[in-house]
XYZ file of C-alpha atoms in Angstrom:
480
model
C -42.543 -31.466 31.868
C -44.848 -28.866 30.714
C -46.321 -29.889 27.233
C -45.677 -26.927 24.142
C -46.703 -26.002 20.732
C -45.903 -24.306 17.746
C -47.613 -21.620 16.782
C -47.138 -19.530 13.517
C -48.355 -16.755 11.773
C -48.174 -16.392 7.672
C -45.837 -13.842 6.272
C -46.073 -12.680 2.112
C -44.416 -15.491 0.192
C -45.274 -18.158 2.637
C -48.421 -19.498 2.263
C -50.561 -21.215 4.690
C -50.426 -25.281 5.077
C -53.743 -25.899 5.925
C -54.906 -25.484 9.362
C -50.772 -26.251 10.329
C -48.044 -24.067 10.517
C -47.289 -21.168 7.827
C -45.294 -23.143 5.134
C -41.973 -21.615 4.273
C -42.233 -20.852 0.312
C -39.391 -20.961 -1.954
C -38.204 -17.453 -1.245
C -38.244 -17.640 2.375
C -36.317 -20.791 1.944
C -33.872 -19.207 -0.326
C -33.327 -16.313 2.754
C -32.381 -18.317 5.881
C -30.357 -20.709 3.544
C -28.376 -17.273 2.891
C -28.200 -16.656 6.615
C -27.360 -20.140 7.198
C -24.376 -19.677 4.968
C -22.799 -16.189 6.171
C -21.719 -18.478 9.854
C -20.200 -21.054 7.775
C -18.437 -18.984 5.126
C -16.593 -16.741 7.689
C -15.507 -19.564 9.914
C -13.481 -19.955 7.111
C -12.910 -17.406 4.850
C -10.373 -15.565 7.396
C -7.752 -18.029 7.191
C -6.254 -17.087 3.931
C -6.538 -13.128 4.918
C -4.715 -13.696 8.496
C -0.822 -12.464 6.634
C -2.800 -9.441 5.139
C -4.070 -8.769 8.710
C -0.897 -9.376 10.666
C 1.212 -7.167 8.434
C -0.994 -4.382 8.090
C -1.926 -4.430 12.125
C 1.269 -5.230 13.223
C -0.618 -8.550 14.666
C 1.939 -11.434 16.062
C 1.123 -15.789 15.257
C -0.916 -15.614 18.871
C -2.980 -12.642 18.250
C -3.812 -14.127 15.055
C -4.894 -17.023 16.473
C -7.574 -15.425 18.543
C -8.761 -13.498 15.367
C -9.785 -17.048 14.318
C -10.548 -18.609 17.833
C -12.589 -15.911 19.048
C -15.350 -16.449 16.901
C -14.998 -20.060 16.816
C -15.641 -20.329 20.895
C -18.395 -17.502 21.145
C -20.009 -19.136 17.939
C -20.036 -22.613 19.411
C -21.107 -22.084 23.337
C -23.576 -20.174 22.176
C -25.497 -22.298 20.173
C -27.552 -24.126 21.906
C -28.579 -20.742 24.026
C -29.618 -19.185 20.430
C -31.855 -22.442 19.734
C -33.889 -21.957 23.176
C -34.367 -17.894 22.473
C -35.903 -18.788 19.036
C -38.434 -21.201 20.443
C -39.377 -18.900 23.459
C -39.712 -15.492 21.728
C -39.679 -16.430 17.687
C -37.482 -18.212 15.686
C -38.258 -15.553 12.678
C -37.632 -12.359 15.303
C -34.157 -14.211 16.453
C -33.313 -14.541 13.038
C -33.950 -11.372 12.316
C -32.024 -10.164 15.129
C -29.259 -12.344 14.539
C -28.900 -11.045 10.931
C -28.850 -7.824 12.162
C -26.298 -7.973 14.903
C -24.116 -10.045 12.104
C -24.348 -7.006 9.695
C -23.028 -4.937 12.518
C -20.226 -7.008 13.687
C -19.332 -7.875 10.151
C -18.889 -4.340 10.024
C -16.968 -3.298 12.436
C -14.405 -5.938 11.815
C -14.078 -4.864 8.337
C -13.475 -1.228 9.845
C -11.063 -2.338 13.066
C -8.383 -0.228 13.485
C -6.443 -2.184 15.498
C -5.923 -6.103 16.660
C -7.759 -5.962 19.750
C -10.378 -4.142 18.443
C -10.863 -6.740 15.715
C -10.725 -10.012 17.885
C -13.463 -8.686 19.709
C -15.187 -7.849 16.807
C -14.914 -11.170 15.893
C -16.053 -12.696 19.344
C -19.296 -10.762 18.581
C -19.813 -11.323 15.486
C -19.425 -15.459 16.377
C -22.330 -14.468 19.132
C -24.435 -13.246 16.251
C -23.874 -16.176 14.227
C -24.751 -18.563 17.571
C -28.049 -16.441 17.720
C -29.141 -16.895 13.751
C -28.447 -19.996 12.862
C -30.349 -22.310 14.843
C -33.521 -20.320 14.123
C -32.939 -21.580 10.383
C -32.966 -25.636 10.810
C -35.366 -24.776 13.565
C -37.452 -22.713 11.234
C -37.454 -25.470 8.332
C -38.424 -27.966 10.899
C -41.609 -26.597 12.168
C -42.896 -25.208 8.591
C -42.308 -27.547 5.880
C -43.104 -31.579 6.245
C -42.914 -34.479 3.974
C -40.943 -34.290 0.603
C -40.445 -30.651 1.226
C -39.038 -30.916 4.487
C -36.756 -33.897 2.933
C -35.844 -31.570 0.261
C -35.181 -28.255 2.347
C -32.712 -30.502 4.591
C -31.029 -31.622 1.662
C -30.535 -27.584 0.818
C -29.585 -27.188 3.723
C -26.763 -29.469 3.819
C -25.500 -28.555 0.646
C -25.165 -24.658 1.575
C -23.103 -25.690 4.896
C -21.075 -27.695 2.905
C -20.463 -25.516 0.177
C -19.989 -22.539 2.443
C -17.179 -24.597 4.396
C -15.519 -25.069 1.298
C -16.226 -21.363 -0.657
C -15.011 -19.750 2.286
C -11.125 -19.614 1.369
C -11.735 -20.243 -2.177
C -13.781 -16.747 -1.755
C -11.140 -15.165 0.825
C -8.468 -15.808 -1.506
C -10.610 -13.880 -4.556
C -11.188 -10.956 -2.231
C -8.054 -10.372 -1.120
C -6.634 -10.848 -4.187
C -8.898 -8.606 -5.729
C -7.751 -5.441 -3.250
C -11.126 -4.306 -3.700
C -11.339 -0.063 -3.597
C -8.196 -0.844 -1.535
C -9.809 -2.576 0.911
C -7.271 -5.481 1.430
C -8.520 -8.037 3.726
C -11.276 -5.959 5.119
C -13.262 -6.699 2.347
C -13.550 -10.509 3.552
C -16.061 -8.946 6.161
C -17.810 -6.166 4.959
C -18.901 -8.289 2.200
C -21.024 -9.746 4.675
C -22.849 -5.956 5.222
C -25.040 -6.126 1.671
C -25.833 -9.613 1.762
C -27.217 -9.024 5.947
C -29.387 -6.225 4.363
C -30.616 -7.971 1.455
C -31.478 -11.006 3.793
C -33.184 -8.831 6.550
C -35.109 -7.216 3.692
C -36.560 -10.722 2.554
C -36.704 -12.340 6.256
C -39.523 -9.433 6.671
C -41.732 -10.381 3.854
C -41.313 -14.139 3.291
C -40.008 -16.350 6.774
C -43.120 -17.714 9.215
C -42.628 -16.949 12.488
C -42.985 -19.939 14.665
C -42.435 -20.339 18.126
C -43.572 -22.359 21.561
C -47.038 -21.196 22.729
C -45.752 -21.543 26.272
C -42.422 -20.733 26.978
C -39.930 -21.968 28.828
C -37.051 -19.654 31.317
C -33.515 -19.769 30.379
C -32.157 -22.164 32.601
C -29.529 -20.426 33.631
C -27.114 -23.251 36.146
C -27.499 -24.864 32.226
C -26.317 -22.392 30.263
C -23.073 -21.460 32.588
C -21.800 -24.670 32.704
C -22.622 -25.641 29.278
C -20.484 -22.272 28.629
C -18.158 -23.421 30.885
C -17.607 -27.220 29.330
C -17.269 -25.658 25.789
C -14.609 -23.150 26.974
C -12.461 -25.837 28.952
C -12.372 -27.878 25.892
C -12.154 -25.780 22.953
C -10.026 -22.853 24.506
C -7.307 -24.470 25.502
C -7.087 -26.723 22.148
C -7.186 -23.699 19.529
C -4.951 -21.882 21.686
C -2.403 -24.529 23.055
C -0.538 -24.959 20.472
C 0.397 -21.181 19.414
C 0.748 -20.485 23.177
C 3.426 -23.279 23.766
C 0.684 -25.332 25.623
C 1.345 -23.440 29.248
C -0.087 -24.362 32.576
C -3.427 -22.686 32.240
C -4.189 -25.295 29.202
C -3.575 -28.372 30.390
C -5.621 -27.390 33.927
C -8.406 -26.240 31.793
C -8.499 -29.768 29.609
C -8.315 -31.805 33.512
C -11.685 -29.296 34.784
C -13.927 -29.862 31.173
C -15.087 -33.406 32.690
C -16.141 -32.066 35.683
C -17.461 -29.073 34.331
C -19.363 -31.437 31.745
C -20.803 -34.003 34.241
C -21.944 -31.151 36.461
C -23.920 -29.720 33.727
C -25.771 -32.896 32.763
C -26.206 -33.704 36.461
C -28.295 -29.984 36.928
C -30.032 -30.817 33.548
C -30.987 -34.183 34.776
C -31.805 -33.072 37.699
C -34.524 -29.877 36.140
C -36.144 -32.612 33.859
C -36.561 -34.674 36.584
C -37.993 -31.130 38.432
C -40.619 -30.831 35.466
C -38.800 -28.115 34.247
C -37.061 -27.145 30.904
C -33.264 -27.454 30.706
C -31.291 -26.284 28.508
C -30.777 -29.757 27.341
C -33.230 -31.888 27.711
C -31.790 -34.984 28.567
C -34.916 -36.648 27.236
C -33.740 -35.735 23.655
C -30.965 -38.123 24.121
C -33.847 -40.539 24.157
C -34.299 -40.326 20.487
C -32.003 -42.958 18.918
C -31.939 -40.904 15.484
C -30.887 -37.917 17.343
C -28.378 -39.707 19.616
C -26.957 -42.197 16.677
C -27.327 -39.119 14.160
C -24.829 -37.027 16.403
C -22.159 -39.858 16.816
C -21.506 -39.581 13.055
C -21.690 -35.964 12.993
C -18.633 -35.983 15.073
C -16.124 -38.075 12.819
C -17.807 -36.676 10.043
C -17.596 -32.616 10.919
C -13.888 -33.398 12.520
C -12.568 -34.810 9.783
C -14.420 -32.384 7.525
C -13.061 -29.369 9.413
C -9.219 -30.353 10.027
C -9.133 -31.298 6.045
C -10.189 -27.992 4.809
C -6.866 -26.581 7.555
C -4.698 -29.194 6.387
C -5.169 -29.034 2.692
C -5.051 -24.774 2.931
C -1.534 -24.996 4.676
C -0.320 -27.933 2.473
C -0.889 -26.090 -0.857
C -0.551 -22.495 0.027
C 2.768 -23.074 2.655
C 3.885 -26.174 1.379
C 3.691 -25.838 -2.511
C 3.785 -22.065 -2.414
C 0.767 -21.383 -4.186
C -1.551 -18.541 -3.846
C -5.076 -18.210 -2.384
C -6.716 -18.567 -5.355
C -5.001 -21.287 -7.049
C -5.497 -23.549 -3.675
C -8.843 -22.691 -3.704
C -9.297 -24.168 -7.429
C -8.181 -27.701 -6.018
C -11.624 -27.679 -4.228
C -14.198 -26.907 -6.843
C -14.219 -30.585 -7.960
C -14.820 -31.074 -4.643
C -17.713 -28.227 -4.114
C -19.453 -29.370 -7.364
C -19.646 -33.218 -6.414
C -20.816 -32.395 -2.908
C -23.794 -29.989 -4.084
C -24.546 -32.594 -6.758
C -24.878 -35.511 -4.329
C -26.833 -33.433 -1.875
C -29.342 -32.716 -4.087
C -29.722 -36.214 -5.516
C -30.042 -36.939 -1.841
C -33.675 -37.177 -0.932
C -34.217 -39.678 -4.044
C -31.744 -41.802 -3.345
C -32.891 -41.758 0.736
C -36.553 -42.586 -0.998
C -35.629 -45.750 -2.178
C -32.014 -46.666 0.153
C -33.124 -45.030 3.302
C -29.768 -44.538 5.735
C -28.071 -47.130 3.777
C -26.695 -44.382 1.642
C -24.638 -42.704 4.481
C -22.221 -46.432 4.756
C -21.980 -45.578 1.127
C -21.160 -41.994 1.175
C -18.564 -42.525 4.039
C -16.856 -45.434 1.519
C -16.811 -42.926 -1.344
C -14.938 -40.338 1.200
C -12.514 -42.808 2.391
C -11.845 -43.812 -1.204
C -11.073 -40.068 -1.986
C -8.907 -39.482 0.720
C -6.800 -42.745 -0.320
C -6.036 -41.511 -4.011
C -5.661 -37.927 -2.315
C -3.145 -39.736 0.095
C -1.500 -41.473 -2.452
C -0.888 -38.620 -4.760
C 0.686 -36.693 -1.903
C 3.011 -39.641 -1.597
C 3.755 -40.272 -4.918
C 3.945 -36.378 -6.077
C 5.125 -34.729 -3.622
C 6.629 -31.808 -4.291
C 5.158 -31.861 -7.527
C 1.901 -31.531 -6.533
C -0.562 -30.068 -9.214
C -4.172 -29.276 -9.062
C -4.855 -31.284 -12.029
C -3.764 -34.625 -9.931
C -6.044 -34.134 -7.104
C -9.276 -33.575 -8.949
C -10.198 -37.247 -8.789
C -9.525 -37.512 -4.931
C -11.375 -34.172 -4.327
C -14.140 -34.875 -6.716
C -14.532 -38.772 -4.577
C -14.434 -36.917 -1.291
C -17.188 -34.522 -2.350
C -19.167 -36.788 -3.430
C -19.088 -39.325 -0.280
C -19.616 -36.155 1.768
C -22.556 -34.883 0.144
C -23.872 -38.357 0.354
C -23.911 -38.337 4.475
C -24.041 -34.754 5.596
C -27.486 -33.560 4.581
C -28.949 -36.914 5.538
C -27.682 -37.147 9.077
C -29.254 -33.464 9.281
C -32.858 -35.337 8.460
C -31.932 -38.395 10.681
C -30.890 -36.624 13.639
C -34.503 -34.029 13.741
C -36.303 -36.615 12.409
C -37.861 -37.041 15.838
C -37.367 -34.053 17.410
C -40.864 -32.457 18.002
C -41.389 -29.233 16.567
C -41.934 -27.343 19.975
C -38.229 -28.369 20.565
C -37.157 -27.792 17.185
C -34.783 -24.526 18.328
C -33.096 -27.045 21.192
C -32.825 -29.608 18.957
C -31.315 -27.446 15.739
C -28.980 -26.073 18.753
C -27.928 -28.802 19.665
C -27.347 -30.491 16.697
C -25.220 -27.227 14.990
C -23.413 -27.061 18.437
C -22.327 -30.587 17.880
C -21.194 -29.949 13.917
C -19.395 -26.478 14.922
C -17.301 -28.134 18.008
C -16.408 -31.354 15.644
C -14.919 -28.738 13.075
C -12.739 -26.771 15.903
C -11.608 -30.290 17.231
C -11.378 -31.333 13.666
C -8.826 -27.966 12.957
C -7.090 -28.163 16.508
C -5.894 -32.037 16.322
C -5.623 -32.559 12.946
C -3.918 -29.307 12.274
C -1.694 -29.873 15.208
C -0.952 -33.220 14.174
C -0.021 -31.562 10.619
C 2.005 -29.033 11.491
C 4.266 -30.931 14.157
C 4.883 -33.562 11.458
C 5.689 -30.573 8.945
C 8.446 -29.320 11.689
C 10.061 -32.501 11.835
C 9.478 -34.048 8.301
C 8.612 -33.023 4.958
C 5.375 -30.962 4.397
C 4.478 -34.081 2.102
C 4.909 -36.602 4.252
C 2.785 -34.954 6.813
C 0.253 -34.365 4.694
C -0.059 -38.120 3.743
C -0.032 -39.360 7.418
C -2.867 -36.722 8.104
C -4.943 -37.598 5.305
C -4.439 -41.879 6.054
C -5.574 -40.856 9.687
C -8.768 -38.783 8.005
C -9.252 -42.075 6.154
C -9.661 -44.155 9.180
C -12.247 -41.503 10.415
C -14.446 -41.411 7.620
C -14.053 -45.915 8.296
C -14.989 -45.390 11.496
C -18.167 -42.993 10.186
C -19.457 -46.197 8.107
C -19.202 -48.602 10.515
C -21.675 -46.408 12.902
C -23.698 -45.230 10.300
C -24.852 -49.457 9.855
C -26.972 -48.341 13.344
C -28.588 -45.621 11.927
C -32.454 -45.908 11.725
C -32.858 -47.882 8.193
C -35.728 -45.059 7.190
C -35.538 -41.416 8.358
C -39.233 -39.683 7.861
């Protein structure tokens, strides 16, 4: 395989490391943080304005759906695409295009004046998303090292997992809030200010680094990578609102094929000496590979929590967007608190803290579980503080460290691939996460009490974030 560097070149606000790459200063950290968050948050933040929306665009349960799925599937087959741009023409210049394009989209789904138009909003707007965030793991990768890198990961994990849970605490406040009579539009043209404020720092303080000798898009990759991801994801966030017709249940039998052809032709161009998509090589790294196992339990039972507990309070208990979204501070507090404690606690525990974080979670979602049980309907916010505030903290105890363990390795020529492939991973877990999970919910919820379903779900999430500490006893005992 041809052999790559990074090269950079110093912006204002991020000062040179040496003879190395331009390091990324405070500020420029501070700016693709805020781009890594704007993804996260809207992945979210539309669920609590989808009865606004249907009402006021006469939009039915499937049309709906796609609002949400739409940018979920662009988002996520896209990834790994948006990693390989940034290292062949500039992780800083695909950020900055990225940011751009999400201003736009944000923009026009705010302004939509119809469904249609705003689903396809939306699928552009996830195609934005695909094309910034990579370049921001990617970016922290090849221009920070040591205790900074350590301590920019652990950032970073604590704005994807505070952004996953702000999201509907902050869709509930805007809607609520009827800003200028904006109704649910305001949950995306919010997004408008913050893309210009972050384009207008991305210009003055993020290092552009990128491969000195490029790669093509491998383009047999990329169509049946986009192919896999539709096969599998499609037909599970639409199944269920569609009635689970024909079309889905051919689509799940083609994703294996459709999978094992891709990593046949990317086996196959490494073997060629040239540059897949996916370098199968990568797969060769046991942090990477062992780091994305636990992503999987970890982002899918992250993802179909954050559905479950939404419906449960909102549908179940009747209460309103913003008073579900106060049951997750405790949670939101405790996760940002371990992530930042993170990197001291990995100085002296190495991995060993992940086995402990998952414990914590499953110990969360127990009491959680329980009061459900016990409570039910009587459910209060008050009772689940504990629960949420023990879940937050086991999560923010694995999350940002699996982000260090898996690029650990990953050299920083192949940081974009590897930051793509990595965020491809998380983003697929949380639409599998939402899509059985959430099924699972809302079929017991048809059949049995809204409580009782929510217990059973939560018991099964238990036994996922079990299965995440078992695995995470393989990881690497010290991540550098």
């Amino acid at each position: 395989m041809t052999s790559t560097s990074t090269s950079t070149s110093p912006r204002a606000g991020a000062p040179a490391l040496g003879h190395g790459p331009a390091a990324l200063g405070s500020l420029g950290l501070f700016t693709v943080l805020l781009g890594a968050s704007l993804p996260l948050i809207d992945f979210f933040i539309v669920n609590v304005a989808l009865p606004s929306i249907g009402r006021e665009l006469a939009a039915g349960e499937s049309l709906l759906e796609l609002i949400v799925a739409g940018y979920g599937l662009s988002y996520a087959v896209l990834l790994v695409l948006g990693g390989r741009l940034g290292d062949l023409f500039g992780r800083r210049r695909l950020f900055l295009v990225g940011m751009t394009a999400f201003g736009l989209t944000s923009l026009a789904c705010g302004l939509a004046p119809d469904a249609w138009t705003l689903v396809a909003a939306r699928v552009a707007q996830g195609a934005a998303a695909a094309l910034m965030l990579p370049q921001v793991l990617a970016t922290i990768h090849a221009s920070t090292a040591g205790a900074r890198r350590a301590k920019a990961l652990s950032l970073y994990g604590a704005t994807a997992g505070l952004s996953m849970v702000t999201g509907q605490i902050l869709g509930g406040v805007l809607v609520a809030a009827d800003l200028a009579g904006s109704g649910w539009r305001a949950v995306f043209l919010v997004n408008v200010p913050v893309a210009v404020a972050g384009l207008l720092l991305a210009l003055r303080t993020v290092p552009e680094t990128r491969s000195d000798r490029p790669a093509r898009v491998d383009v047999p990759g990329t169509l049946l990578l986009a192919v896999a991801m539709l096969t599998l994801l499609a037909p599970l966030t639409e199944g269920r609102t569609a009635g689970w017709p024909l079309w889905t249940w051919v689509s799940l039998a083609v994703f294996p094929f459709a999978a094992g052809a891709f990593w046949r032709v990317e086996r196959r161009a490494e073997r060629r000496g040239d540059t897949p998509l996916v370098p199968p090589s990568l797969l060769d790294l046991v942090s990477l590979r062992r780091g994305l196992i636990l992503v999987l339990p970890l982002s899918g039972g992250f993802g179909g929590f954050m559905f479950v507990i939404a419906v449960a309070l909102q549908q179940g208990l009747g209460l309103g967007a913003v008073a579900s979204g106060l049951a997750l501070v405790p949670m939101a507090v405790a996760f940002f608190g371990a992530s930042l404690a993170g990197p001291r606690l990995v100085r002296r525990w190495g991995t060993r803290v992940v086995p402990v974080g998952a414990l914590l979670q499953a110990l969360g979602l127990g009491l959680l579980a329980l009061t459900a049980w016990r409570s039910w309907p009587d459910l209060s916010v008050g009772s689940l503080l504990p629960g949420m505030a023990l879940a937050g903290l086991g999560q923010g105890l694995q999350l940002p460290v699996l982000f260090r363990v898996v690029l650990s390795e990953v050299p920083p020529e192949r940081a974009g691939v590897g930051s793509g492939v990595m965020v491809t991973t998380q983003q697929t877990a949380l639409t599998l996460g939402v899509a059985t999970l959430g099924t699972l919910f809302l079929s017991l919820s048809a059949s049995d009490s809204t409580g009782t379903a929510l217990t059973v779900t939560l018991l099964l999430q238990l036994a996922m974030a079990l299965l995440t500490a078992v695995l995470a006893l393989r990881l690497p005992k010290q991540v550098g």
